[in-house]
PDB file of C-alpha atoms in Angstrom:
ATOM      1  CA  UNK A   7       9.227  19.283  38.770  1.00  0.00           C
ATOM      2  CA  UNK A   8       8.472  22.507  39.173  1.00  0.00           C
ATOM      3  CA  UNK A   9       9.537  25.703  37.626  1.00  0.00           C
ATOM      4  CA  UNK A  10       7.673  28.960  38.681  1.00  0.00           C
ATOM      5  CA  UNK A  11       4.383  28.891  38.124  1.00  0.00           C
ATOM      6  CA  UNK A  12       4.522  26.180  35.564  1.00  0.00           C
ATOM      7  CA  UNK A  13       4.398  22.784  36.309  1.00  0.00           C
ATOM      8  CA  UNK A  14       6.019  19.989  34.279  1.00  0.00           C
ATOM      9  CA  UNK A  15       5.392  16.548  34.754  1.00  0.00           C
ATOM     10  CA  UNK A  16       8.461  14.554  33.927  1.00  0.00           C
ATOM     11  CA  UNK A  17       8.340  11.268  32.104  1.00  0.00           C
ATOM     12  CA  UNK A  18       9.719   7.915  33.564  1.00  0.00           C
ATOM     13  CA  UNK A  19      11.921   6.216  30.498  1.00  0.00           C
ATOM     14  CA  UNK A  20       9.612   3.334  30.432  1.00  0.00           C
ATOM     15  CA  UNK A  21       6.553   5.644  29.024  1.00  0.00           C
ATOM     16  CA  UNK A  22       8.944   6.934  26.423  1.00  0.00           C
ATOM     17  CA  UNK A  23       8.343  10.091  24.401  1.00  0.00           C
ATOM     18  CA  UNK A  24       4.562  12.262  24.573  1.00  0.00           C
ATOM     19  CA  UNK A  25       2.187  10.513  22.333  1.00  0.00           C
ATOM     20  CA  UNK A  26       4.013   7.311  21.422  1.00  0.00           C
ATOM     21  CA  UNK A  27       4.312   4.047  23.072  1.00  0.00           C
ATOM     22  CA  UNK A  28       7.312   2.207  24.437  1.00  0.00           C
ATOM     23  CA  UNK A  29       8.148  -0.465  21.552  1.00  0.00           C
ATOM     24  CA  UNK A  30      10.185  -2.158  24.341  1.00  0.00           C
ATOM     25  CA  UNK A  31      13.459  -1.017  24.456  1.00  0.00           C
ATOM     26  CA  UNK A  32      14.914   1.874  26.466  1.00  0.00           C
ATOM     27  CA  UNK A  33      14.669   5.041  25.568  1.00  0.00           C
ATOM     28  CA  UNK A  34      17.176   7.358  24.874  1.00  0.00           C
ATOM     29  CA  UNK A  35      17.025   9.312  27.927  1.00  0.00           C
ATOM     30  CA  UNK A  36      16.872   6.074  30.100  1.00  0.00           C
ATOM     31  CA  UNK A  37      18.968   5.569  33.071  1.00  0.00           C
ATOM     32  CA  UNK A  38      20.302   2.414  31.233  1.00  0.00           C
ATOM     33  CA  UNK A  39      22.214   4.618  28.875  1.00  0.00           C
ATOM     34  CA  UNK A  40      20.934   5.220  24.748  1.00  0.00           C
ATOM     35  CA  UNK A  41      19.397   2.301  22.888  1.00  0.00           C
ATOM     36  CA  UNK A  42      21.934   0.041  21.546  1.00  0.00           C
ATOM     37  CA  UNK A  43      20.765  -0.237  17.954  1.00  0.00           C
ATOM     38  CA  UNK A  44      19.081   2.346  15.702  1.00  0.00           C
ATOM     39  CA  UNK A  45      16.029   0.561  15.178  1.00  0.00           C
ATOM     40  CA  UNK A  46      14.815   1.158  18.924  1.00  0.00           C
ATOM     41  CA  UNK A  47      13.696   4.645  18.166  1.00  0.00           C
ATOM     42  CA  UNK A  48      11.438   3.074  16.074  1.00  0.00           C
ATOM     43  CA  UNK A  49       7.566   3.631  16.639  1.00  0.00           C
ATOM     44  CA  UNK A  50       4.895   1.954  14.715  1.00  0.00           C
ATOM     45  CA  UNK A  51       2.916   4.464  12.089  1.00  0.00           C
ATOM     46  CA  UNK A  52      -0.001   5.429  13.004  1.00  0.00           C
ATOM     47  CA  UNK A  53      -2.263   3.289  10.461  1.00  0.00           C
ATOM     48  CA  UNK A  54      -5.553   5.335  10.615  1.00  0.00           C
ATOM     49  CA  UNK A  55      -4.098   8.400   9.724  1.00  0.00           C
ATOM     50  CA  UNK A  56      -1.959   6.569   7.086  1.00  0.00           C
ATOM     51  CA  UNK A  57      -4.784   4.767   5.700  1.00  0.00           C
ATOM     52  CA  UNK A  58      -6.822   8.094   5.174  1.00  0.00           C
ATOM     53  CA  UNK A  59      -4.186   9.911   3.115  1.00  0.00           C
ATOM     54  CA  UNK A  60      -0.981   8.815   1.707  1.00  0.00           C
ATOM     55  CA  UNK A  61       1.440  11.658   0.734  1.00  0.00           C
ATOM     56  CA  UNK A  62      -1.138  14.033   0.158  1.00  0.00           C
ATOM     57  CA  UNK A  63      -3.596  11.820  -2.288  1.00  0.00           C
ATOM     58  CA  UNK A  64      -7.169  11.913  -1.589  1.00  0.00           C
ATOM     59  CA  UNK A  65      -8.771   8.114  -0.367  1.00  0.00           C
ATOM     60  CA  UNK A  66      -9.102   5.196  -2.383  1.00  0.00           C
ATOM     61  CA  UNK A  67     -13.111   4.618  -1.376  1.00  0.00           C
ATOM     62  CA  UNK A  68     -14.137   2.930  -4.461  1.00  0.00           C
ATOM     63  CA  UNK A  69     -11.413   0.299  -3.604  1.00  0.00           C
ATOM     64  CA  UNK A  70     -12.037  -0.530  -0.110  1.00  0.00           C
ATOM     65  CA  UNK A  71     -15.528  -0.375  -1.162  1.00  0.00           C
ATOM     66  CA  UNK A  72     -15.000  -2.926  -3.523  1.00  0.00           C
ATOM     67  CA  UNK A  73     -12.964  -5.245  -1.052  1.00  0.00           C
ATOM     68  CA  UNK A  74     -15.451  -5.088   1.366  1.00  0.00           C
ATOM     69  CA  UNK A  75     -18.162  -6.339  -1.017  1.00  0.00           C
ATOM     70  CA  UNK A  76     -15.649  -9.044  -1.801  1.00  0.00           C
ATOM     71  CA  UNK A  77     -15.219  -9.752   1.421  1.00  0.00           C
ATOM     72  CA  UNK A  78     -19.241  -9.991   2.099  1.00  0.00           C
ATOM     73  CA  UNK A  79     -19.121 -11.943  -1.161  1.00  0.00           C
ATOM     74  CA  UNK A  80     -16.907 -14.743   0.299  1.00  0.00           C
ATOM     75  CA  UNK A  81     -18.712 -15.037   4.160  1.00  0.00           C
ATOM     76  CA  UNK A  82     -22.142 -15.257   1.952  1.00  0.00           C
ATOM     77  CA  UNK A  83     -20.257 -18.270  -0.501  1.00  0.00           C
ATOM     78  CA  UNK A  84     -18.993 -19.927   2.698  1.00  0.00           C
ATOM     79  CA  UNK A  85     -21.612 -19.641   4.465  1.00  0.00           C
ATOM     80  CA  UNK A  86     -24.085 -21.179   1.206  1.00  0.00           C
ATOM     81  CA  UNK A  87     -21.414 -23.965   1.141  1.00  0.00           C
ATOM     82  CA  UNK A  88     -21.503 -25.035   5.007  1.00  0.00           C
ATOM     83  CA  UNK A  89     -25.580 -24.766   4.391  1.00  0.00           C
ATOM     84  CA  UNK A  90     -25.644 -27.318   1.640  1.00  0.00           C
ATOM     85  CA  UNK A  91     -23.295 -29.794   3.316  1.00  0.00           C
ATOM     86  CA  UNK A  92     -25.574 -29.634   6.430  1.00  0.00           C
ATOM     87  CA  UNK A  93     -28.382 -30.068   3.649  1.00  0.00           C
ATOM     88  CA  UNK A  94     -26.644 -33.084   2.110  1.00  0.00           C
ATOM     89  CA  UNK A  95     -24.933 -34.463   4.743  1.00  0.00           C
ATOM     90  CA  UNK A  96     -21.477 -33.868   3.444  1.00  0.00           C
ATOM     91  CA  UNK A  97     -18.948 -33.149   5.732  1.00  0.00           C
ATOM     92  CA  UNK A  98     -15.372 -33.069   3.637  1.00  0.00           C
ATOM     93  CA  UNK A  99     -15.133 -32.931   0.145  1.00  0.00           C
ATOM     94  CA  UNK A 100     -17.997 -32.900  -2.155  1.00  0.00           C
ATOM     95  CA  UNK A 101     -19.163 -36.589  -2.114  1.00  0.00           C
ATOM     96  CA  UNK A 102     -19.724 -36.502  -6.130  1.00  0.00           C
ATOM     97  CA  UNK A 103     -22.246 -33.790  -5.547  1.00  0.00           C
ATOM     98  CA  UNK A 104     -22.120 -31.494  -8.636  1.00  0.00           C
ATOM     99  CA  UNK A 105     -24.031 -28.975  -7.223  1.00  0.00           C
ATOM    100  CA  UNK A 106     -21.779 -29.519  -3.602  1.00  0.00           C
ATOM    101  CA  UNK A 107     -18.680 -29.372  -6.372  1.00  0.00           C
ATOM    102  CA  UNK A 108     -20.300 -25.927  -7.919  1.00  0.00           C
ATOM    103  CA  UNK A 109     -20.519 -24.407  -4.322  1.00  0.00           C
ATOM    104  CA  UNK A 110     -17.147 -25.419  -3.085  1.00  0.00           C
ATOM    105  CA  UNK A 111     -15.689 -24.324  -6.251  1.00  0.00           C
ATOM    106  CA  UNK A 112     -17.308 -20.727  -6.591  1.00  0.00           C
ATOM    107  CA  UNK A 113     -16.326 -19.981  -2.857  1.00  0.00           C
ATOM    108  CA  UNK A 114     -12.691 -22.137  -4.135  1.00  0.00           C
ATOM    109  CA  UNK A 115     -11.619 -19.710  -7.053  1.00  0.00           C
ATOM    110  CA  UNK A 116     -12.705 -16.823  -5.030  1.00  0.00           C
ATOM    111  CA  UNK A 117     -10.743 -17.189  -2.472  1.00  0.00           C
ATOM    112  CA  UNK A 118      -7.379 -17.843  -5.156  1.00  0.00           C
ATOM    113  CA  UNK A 119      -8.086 -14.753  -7.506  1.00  0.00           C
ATOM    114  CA  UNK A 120      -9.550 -11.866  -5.284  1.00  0.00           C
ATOM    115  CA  UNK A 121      -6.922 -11.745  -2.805  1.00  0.00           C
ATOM    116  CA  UNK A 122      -3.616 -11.308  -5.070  1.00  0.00           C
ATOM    117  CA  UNK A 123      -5.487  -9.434  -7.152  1.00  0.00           C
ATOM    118  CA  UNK A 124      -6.442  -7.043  -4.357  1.00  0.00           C
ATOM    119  CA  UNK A 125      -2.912  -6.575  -3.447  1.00  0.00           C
ATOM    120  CA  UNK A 126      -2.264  -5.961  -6.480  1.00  0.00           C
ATOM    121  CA  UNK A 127      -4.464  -2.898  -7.468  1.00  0.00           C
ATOM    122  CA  UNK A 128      -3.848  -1.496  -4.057  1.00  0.00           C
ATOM    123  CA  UNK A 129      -0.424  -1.443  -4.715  1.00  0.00           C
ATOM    124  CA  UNK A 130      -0.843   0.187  -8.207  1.00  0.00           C
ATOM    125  CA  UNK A 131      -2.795   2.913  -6.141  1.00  0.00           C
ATOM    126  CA  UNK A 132       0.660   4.835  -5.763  1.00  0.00           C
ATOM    127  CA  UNK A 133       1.244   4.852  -9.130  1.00  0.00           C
ATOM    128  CA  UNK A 134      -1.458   4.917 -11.370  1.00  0.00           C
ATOM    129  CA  UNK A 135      -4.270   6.731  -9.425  1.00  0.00           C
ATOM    130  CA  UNK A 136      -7.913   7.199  -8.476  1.00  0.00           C
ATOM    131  CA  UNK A 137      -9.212   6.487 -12.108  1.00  0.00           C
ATOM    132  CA  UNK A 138      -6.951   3.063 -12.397  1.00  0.00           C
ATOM    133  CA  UNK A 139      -8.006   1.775  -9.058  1.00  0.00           C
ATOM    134  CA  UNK A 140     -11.611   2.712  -9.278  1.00  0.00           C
ATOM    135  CA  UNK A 141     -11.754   1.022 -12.621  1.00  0.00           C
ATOM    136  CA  UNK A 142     -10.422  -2.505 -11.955  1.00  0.00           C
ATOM    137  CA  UNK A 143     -11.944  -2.321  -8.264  1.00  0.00           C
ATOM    138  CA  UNK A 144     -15.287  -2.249 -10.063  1.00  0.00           C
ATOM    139  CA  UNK A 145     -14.738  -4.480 -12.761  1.00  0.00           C
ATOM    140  CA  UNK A 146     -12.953  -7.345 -10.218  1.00  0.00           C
ATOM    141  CA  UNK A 147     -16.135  -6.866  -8.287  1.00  0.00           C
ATOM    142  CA  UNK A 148     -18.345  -7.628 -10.989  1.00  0.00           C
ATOM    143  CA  UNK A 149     -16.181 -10.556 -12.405  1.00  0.00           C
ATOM    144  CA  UNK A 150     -16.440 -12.138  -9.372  1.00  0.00           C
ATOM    145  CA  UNK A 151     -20.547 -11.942  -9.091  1.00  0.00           C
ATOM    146  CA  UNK A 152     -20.420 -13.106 -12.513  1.00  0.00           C
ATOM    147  CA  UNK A 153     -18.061 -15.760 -11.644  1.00  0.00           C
ATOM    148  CA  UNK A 154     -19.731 -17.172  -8.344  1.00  0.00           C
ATOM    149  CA  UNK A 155     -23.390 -16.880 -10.132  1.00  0.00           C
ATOM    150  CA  UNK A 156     -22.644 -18.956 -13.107  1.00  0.00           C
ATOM    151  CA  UNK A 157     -21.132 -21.749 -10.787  1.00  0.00           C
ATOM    152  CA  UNK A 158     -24.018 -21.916  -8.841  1.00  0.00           C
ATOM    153  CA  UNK A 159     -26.347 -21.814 -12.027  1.00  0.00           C
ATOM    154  CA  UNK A 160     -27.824 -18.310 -11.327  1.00  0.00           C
ATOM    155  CA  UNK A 161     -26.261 -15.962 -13.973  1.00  0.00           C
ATOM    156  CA  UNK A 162     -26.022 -17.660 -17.388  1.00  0.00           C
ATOM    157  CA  UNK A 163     -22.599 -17.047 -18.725  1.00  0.00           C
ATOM    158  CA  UNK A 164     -21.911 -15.780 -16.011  1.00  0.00           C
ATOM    159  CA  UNK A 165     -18.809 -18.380 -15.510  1.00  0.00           C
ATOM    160  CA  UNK A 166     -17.153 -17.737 -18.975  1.00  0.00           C
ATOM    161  CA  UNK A 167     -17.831 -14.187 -18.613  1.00  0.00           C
ATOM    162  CA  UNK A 168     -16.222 -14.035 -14.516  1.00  0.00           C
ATOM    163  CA  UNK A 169     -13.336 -16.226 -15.314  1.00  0.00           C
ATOM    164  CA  UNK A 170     -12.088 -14.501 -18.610  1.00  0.00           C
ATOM    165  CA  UNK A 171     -12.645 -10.879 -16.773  1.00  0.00           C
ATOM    166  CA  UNK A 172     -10.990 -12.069 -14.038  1.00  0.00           C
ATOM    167  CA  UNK A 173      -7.937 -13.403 -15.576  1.00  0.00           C
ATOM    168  CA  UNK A 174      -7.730  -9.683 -17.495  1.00  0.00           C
ATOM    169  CA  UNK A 175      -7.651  -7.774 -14.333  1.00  0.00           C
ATOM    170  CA  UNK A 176      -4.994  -9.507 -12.798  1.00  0.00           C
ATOM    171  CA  UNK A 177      -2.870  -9.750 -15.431  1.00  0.00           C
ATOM    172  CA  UNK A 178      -3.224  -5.946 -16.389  1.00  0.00           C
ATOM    173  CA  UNK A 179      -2.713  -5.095 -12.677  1.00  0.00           C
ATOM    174  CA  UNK A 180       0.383  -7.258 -13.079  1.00  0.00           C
ATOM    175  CA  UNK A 181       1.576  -5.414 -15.988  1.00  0.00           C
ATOM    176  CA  UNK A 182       0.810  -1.904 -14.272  1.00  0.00           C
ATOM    177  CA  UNK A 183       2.893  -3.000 -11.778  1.00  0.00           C
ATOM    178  CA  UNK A 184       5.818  -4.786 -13.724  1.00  0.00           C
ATOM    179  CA  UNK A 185       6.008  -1.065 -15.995  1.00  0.00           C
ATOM    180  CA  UNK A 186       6.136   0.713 -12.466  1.00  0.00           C
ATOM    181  CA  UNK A 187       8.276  -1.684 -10.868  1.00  0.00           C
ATOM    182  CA  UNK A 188      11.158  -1.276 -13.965  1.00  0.00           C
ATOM    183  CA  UNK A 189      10.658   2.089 -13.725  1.00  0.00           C
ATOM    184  CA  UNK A 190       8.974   2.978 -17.061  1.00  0.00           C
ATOM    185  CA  UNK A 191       6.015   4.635 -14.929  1.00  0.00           C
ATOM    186  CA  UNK A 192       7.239   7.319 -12.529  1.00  0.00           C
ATOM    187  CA  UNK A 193       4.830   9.560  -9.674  1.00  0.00           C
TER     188      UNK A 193
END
């Protein structure tokens, strides 16, 4: 189209609105008419921006630093338990092997108490804050070396110490989030 001097170039219903992508129902403007439900203007939120800031807070860095060490944590304990059943010759289960049973275990209770826990300080993020996230980010983290390095017989105590911290965290983050969840713990 043109229109004096400025040019406009006009957008086919299929591209749908500047900036946003089709999500694969017409557009409002199509030749077919409106969209028949409300949910087709719908467009999917743009996730890097929303990860960076979240109504205004600053980042959660501590955290994600946290869940990427866990993360690194759990490839380095699989990757120490496919080692030692190349080692031993172990292909499924852990053939009576107490240290095979150590490994498998330590990579085992990692993988059951870091992710809900996770979830669940991320999700006390909106209510509780930098401080409260930071805190039991850091102190998961270290439960969880403590944890994995007294199963494998590196960090004396470290077991006891892991489990019992462990258990703590997530049942305080559970808490935070029961309070916030009733309601007792606004903004």
């Amino acid at each position: 189209m043109h229109d004096g001097n400025l040019e406009v170039r006009q957008r086919t219903a299929r591209q749908g609105p500047v900036g946003r992508r089709h999500p694969g129902l017409p557009a409002q403007n199509s030749p077919h008419g409106p969209a028949p439900l409300a949910f087709a203007r719908w467009s999917p939120p743009n996730m890097a921006i929303e990860c960076r800031q979240i109504e205004g807070r600053p980042p959660v860095p501590v955290f994600f630093v946290c869940a990427g060490l866990l993360g690194l944590l759990a490839a380095a304990l699989t990757v120490h338990v496919g080692l030692m059943r190349g080692r031993k010759g172990i292909n499924l289960g852990d053939g009576d092997d107490a240290e095979m049973q150590a490994a498998v275990r330590a990579h085992g209770n990692l993988m059951e108490f870091a992710p809900i826990t996770l979830l669940m300080i991320y999700m006390a993020s909106d209510f509780y804050g930098f401080r409260t996230v930071a805190a039991l980010s850091v102190l998961l983290l270290a439960a969880r070396v403590l944890h994995a390095g007294g199963m494998l017989g590196l960090i004396p105590k470290g077991r006891l110490v892991g489990t019992v911290a462990s258990c703590i965290i997530l049942g305080v983050a559970s808490i935070l989030l029961a309070i916030a969840g009733v309601g007792l713990k606004q903004y």
